[in-house]
CSV table of C-alpha atoms in Angstrom, one decimal:
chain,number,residue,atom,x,y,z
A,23,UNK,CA,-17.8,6.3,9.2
A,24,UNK,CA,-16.5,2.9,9.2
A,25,UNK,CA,-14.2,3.4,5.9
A,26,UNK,CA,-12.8,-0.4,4.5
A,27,UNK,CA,-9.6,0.5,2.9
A,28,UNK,CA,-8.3,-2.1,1.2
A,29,UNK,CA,-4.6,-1.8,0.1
A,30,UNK,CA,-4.1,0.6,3.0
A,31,UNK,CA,-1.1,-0.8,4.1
A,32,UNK,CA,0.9,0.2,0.7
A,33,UNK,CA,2.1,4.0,-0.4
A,34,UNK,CA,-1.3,6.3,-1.0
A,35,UNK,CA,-3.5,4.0,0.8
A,36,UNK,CA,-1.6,4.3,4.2
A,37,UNK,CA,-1.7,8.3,3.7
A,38,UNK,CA,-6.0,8.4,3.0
A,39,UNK,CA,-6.2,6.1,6.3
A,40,UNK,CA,-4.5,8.7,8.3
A,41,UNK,CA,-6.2,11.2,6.4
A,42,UNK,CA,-9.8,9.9,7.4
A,43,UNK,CA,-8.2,9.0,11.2
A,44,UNK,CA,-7.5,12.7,11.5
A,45,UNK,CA,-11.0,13.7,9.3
A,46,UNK,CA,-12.5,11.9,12.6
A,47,UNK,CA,-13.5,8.6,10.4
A,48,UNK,CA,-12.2,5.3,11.6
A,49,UNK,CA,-10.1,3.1,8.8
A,50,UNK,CA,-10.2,-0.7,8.8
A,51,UNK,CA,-7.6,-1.9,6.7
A,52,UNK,CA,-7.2,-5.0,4.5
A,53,UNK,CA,-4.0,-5.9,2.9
A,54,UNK,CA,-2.6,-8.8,1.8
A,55,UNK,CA,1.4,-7.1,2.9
A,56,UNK,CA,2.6,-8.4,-0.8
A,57,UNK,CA,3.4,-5.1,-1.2
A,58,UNK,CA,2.3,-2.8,1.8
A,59,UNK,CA,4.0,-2.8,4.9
A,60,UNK,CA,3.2,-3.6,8.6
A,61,UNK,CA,4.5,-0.4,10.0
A,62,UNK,CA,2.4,1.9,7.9
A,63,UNK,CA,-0.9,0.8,9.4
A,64,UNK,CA,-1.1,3.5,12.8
A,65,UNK,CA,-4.7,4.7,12.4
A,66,UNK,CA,-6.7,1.5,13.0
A,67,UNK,CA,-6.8,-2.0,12.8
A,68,UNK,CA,-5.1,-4.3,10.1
A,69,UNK,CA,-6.6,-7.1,8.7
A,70,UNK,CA,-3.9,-9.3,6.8
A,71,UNK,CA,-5.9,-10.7,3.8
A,72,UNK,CA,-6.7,-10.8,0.7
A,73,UNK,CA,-9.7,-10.2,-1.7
A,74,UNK,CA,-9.7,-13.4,-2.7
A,75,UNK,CA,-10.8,-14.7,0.2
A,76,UNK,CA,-14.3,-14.1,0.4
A,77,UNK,CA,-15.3,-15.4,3.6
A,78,UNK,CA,-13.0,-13.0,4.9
A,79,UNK,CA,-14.8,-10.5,3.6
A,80,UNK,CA,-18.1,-11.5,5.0
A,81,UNK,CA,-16.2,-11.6,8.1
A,82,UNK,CA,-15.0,-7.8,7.8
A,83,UNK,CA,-18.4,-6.4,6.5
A,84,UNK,CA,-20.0,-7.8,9.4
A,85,UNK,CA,-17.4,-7.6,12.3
A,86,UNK,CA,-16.3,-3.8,11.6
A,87,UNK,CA,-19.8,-2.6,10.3
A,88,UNK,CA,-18.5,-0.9,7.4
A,89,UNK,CA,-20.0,1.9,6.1
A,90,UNK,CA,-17.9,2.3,2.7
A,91,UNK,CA,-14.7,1.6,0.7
A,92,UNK,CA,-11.9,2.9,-0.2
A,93,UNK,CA,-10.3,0.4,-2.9
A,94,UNK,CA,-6.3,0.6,-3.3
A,95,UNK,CA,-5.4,-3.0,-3.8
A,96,UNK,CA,-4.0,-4.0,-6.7
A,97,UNK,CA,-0.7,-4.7,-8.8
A,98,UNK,CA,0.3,-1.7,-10.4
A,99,UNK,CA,3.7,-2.1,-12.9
A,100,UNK,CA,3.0,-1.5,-16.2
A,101,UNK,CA,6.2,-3.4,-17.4
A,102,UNK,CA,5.2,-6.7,-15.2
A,103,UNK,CA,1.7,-6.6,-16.7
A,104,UNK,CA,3.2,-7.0,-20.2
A,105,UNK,CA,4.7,-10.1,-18.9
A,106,UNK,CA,1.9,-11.4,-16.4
A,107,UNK,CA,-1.2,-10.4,-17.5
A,108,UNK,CA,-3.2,-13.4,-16.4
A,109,UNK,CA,-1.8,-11.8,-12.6
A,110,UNK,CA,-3.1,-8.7,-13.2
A,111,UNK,CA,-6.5,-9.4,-14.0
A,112,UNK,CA,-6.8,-11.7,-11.9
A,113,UNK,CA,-5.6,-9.3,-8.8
A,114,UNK,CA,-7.4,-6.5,-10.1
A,115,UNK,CA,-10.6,-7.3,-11.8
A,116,UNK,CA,-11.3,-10.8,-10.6
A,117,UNK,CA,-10.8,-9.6,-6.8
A,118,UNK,CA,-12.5,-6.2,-7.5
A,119,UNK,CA,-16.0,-8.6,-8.4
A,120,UNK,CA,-15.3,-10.5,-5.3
A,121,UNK,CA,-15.4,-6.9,-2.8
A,122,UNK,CA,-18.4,-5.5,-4.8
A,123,UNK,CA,-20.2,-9.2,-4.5
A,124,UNK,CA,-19.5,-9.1,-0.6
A,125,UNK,CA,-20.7,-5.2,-0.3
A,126,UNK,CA,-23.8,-6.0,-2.0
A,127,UNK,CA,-24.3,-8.5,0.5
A,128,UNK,CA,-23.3,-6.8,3.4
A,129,UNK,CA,-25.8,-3.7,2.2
A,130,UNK,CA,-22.8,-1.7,1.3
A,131,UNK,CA,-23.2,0.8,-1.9
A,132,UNK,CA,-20.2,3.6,-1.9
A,133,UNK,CA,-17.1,2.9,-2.8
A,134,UNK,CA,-14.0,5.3,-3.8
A,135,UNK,CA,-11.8,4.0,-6.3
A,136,UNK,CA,-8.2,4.1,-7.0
A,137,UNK,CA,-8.1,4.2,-10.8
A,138,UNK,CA,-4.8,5.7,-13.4
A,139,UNK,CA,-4.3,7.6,-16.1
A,140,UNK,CA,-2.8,4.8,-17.6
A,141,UNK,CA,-6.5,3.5,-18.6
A,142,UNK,CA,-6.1,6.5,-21.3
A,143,UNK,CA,-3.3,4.8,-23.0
A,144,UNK,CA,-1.8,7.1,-26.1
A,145,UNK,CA,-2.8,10.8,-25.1
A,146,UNK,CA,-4.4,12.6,-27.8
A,147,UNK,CA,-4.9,15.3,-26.2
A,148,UNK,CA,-2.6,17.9,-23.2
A,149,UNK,CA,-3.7,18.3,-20.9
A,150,UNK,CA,-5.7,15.1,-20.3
A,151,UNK,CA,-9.5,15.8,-20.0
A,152,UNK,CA,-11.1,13.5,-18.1
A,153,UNK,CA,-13.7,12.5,-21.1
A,154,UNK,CA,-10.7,11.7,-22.9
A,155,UNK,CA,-11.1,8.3,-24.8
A,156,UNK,CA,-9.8,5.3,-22.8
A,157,UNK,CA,-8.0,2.9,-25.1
A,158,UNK,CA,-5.3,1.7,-22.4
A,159,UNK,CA,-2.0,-0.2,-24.0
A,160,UNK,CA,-1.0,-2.4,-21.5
A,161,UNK,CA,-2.9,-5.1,-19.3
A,162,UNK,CA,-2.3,-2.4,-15.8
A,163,UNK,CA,-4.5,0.2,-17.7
A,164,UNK,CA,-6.8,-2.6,-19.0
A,165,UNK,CA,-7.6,-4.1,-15.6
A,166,UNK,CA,-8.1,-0.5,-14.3
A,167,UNK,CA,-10.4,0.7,-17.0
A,168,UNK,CA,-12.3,-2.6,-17.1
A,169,UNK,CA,-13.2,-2.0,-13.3
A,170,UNK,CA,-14.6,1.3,-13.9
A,171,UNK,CA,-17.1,-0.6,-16.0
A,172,UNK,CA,-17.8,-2.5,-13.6
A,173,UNK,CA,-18.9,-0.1,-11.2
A,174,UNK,CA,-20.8,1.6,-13.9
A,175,UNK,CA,-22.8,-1.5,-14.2
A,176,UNK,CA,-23.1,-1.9,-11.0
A,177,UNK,CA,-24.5,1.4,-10.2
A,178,UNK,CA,-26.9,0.8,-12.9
A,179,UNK,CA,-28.0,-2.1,-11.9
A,180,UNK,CA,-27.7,-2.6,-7.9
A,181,UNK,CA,-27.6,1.6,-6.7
A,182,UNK,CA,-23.6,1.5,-6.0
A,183,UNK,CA,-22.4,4.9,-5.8
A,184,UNK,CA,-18.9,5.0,-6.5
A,185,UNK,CA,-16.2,7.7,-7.5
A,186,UNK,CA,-13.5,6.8,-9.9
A,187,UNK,CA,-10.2,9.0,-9.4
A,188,UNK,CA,-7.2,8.8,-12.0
A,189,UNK,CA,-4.1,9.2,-10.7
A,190,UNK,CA,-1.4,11.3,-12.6
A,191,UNK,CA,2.2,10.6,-10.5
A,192,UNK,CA,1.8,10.3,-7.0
A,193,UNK,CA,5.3,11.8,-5.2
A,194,UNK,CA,6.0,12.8,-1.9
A,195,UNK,CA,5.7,12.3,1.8
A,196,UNK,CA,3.5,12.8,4.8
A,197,UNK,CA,4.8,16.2,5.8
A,198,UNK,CA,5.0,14.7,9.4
A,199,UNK,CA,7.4,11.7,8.0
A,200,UNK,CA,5.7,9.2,9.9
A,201,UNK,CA,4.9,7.2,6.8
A,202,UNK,CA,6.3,7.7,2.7
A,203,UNK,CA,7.1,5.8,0.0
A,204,UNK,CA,8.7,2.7,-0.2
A,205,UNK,CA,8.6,0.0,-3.4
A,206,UNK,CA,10.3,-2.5,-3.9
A,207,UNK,CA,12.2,-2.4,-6.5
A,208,UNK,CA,12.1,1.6,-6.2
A,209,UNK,CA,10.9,2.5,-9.9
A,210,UNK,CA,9.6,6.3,-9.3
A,211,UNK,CA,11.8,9.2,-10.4
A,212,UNK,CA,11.6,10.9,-7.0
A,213,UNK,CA,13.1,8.2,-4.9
A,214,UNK,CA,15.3,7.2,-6.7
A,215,UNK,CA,17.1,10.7,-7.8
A,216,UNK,CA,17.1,11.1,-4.0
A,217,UNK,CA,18.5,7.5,-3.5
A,218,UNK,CA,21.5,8.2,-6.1
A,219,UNK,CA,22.2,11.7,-4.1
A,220,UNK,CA,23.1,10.2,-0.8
A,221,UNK,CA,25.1,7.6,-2.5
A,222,UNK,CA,22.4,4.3,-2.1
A,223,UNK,CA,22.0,4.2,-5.4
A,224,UNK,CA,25.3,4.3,-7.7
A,225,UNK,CA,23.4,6.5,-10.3
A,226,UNK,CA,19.7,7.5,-11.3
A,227,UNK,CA,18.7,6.3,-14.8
A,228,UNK,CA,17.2,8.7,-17.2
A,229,UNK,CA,15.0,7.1,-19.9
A,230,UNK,CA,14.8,9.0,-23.0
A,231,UNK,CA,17.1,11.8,-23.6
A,232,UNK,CA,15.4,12.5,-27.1
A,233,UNK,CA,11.7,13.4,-26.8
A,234,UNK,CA,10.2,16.2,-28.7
A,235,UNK,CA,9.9,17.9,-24.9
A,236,UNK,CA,12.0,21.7,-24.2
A,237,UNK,CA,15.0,19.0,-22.8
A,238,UNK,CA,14.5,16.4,-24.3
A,239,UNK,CA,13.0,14.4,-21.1
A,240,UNK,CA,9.8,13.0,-20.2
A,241,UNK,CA,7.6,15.7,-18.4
A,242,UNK,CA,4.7,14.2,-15.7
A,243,UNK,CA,2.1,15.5,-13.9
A,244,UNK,CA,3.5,15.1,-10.1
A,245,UNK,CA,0.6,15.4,-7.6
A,246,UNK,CA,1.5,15.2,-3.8
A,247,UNK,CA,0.1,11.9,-1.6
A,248,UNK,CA,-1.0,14.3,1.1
A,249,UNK,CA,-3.7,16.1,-1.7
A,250,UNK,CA,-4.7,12.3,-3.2
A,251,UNK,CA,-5.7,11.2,0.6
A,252,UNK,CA,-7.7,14.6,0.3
A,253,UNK,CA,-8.9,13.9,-2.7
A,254,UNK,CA,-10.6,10.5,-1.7
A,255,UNK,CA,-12.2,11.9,1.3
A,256,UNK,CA,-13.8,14.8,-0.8
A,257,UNK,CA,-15.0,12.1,-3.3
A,258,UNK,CA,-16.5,9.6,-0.3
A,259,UNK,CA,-18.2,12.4,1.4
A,260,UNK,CA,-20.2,13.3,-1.9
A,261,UNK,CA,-21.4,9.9,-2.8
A,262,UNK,CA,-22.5,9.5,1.1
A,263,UNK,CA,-24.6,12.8,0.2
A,264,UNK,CA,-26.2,10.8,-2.9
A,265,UNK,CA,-25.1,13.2,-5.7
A,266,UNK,CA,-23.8,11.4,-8.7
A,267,UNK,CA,-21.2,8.9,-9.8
A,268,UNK,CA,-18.4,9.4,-12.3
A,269,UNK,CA,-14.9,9.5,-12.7
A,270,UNK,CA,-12.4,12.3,-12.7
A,271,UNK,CA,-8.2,13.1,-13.1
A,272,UNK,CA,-6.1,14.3,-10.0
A,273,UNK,CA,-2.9,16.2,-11.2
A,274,UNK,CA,-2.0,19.6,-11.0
A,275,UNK,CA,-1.9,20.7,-14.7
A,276,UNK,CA,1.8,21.4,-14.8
A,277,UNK,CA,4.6,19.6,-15.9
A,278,UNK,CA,8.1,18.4,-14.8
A,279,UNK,CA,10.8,17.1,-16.7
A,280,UNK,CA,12.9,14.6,-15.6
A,281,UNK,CA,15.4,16.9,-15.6
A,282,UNK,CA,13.7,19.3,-13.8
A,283,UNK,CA,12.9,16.9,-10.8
A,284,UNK,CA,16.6,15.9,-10.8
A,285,UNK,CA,17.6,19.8,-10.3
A,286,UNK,CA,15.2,20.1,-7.2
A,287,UNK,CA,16.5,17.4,-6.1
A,288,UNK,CA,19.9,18.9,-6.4
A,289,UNK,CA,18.3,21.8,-4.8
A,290,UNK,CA,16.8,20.4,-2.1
A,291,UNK,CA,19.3,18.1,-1.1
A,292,UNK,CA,21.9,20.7,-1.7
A,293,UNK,CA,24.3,16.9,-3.4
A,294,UNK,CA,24.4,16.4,-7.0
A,295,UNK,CA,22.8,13.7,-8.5
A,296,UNK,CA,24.8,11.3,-11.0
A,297,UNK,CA,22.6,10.7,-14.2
A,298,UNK,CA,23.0,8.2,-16.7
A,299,UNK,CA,21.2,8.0,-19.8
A,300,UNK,CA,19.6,5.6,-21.3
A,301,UNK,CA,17.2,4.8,-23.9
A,302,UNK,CA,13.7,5.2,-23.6
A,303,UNK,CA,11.3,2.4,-22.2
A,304,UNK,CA,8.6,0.9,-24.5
A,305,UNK,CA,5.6,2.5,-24.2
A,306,UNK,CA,6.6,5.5,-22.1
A,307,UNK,CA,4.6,8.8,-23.9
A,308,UNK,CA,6.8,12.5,-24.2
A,309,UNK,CA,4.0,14.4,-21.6
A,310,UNK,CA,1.2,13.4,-19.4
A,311,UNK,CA,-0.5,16.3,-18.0
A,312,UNK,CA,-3.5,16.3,-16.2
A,313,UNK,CA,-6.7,18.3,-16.7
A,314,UNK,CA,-8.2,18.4,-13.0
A,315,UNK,CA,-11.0,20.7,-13.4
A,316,UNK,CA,-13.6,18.2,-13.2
A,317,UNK,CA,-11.9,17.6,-9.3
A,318,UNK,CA,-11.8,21.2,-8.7
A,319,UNK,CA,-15.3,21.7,-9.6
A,320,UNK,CA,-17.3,18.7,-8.5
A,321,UNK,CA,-15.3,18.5,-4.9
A,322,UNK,CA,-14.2,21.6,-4.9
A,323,UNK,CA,-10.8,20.0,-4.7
A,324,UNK,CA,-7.4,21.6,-5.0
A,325,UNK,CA,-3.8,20.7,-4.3
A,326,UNK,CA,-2.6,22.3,-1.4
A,327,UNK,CA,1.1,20.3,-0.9
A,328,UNK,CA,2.0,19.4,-4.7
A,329,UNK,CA,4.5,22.4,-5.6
A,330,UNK,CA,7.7,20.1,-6.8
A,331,UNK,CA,9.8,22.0,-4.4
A,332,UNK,CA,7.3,20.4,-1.4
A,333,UNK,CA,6.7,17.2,-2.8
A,334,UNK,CA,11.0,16.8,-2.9
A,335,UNK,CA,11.1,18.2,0.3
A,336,UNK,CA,8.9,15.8,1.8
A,337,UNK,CA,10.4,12.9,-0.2
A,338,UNK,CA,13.6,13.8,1.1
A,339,UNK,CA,12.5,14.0,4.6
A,340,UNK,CA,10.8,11.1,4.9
A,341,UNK,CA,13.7,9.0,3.3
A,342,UNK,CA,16.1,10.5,5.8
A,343,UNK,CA,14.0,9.3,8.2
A,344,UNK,CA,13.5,5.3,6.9
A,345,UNK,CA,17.3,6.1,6.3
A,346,UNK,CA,18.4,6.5,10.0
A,347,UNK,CA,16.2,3.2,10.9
A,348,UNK,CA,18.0,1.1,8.6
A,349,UNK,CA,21.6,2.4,10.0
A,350,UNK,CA,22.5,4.4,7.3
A,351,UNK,CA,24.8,7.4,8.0
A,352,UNK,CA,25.2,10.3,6.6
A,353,UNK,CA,27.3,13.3,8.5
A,354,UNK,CA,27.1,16.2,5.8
A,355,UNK,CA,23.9,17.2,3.8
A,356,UNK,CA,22.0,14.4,4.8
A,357,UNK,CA,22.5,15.8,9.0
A,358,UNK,CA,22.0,19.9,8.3
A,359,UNK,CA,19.1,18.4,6.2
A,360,UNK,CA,18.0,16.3,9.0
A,361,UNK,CA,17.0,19.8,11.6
A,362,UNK,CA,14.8,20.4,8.5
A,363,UNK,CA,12.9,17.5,8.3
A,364,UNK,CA,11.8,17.7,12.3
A,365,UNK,CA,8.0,17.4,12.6
């Protein structure tokens, strides 16, 4: 297949394209570079652009013969959408009508979508089942959730065949380093616990020290990159077989602390890690688990790289890596960690 990957150039989207590249598919990806990066895009062609555009679109749809979508591109901090809403619908529903508008047009009707767990908002329930009601709390969640209505509606009324996956916490590397996470600002635990160990960071901020959790720390769901690109693959080939839409969690069932990642970090990277604590951040729940059975049934789906001592390995590696391109030396952990991290 042709596979549109929009977004591809950013963190999870730039692991499904080489997943698909490698699955024999070809990926054509669309990204605006806001947030992705040039240098991430190594399975196929990049089209810089943005969803706004939609005589670009038309262009794509027609000049790449695109067979489906996978949909990444959006804005994604919770934080920022409490201050920039208007942005964040705009970006993520607004823009989402303009790419189902030009794949109706172009005869286009499956489409794989990057959704959250944040369209849940307050967790009633731990784990998170994915019939779970979705009242999101902040404009991030909001624009997610009101895009999966929209391809509900749109499978109702014009035969789209979509797949809605919610995201738990996305952490590690490609266990080849040739691409990883970078944000900027860095705001996941992962990085940045790994950032404060090799001294690039003066210390890694823990939010909450006083949560009704076994140390007092927020626990996630951590889910390797690597099993998401799988994940999307899995849900694309069913809805090119015709069997039905819906929506479903990706997360492992088991919870870290923050705590807990900062020790396997520790571990890992064989360097302490200097903490300092702070109080907790508006809107941030004690535990977010996921219930993936729903995955694990209907894909037949499970994670194969998402053990935390993995995902911190391949975090670490792949940071190494971006490290030595920058300049950055290191000539103690960082180097015996380096023979490690070889493909």
């Amino acid at each position: 297949m042709n596979v549109l990957v929009t977004g591809g150039a950013g963190y999870i989207g730039s692991h499904t394209a080489k997943h698909l590249a490698v699955s024999g598919h070809q990926p054509i990806v669309l990204d605006n570079l806001s947030k992705g990066h040039r240098w991430a895009v190594r399975w196929g062609p990049l089209i810089e652009g943005d969803l706004a555009d939609r005589d670009l679109l038309a262009h794509v749809f027609r000049a790449h013969s695109i067979n489906a979508v996978i949909h990444f591109a959006a804005v994604a901090y919770v934080g920022e959408s409490m201050k920039l809403p208007a942005d964040y619908f705009r970006n993520n529903v607004v823009n989402t009508l303009n790419l189902l508008d030009s794949m109706r047009e172009s005869g286009v009707n499956a489409l794989v979508f990057s959704s959250s767990c944040a369209t849940y908002g307050a967790p009633r329930k731990i784990p998170i089942p994915d019939d779970h009601p979705q009242q999101p709390v902040n404009p991030y969640g909001e624009s997610k959730y009101m895009v999966e209505r929209m391809l509900h509606w749109h499978g109702k009324a014009y035969g789209l065949r979509w797949s809605s996956l919610r995201y738990f916490n996305a952490a590690g590397a490609d266990p080849g380093a040739e691409i990883g996470e970078l944000h900027q600002p860095e705001t996941h635990v992962i990085p940045r616990a790994i950032a404060a160990a090799l001294g690039d960071l003066p210390e890694m901020e823990i939010f909450g020290v006083d949560y009704d959790t076994p140390d007092g720390t927020a626990v996630r769901d951590y889910i390797h990159v690597t099993d998401l690109a799988t994940a999307h693959l899995l849900a694309l080939e069913r809805i090119q077989r015709q069997e039905s839409s819906g929506a479903m969690n990706l997360g492992t069932g088991r919870g870290y602390s923050v705590r807990e990642v900062i020790a396997m970090v520790e571990r890992v990277g064989q360097r302490r890690v200097p903490v300092r604590e702070c109080p907790r951040r508006p809107g941030d729940p004690p535990v977010l688990v996921a219930d993936a059975s729903r995955a694990a049934r209907v894909l037949g789906w499970a994670p194969s790289y998402s053990q935390l001592e993995t995902i911190v390995e391949t975090a670490w590696c792949w940071y190494l890596s971006r490290r030595q391109i920058s300049g950055a030396k290191d000539h103690s952990a960082a180097a015996a960690k380096q023979e490690r991290c070889a493909p």
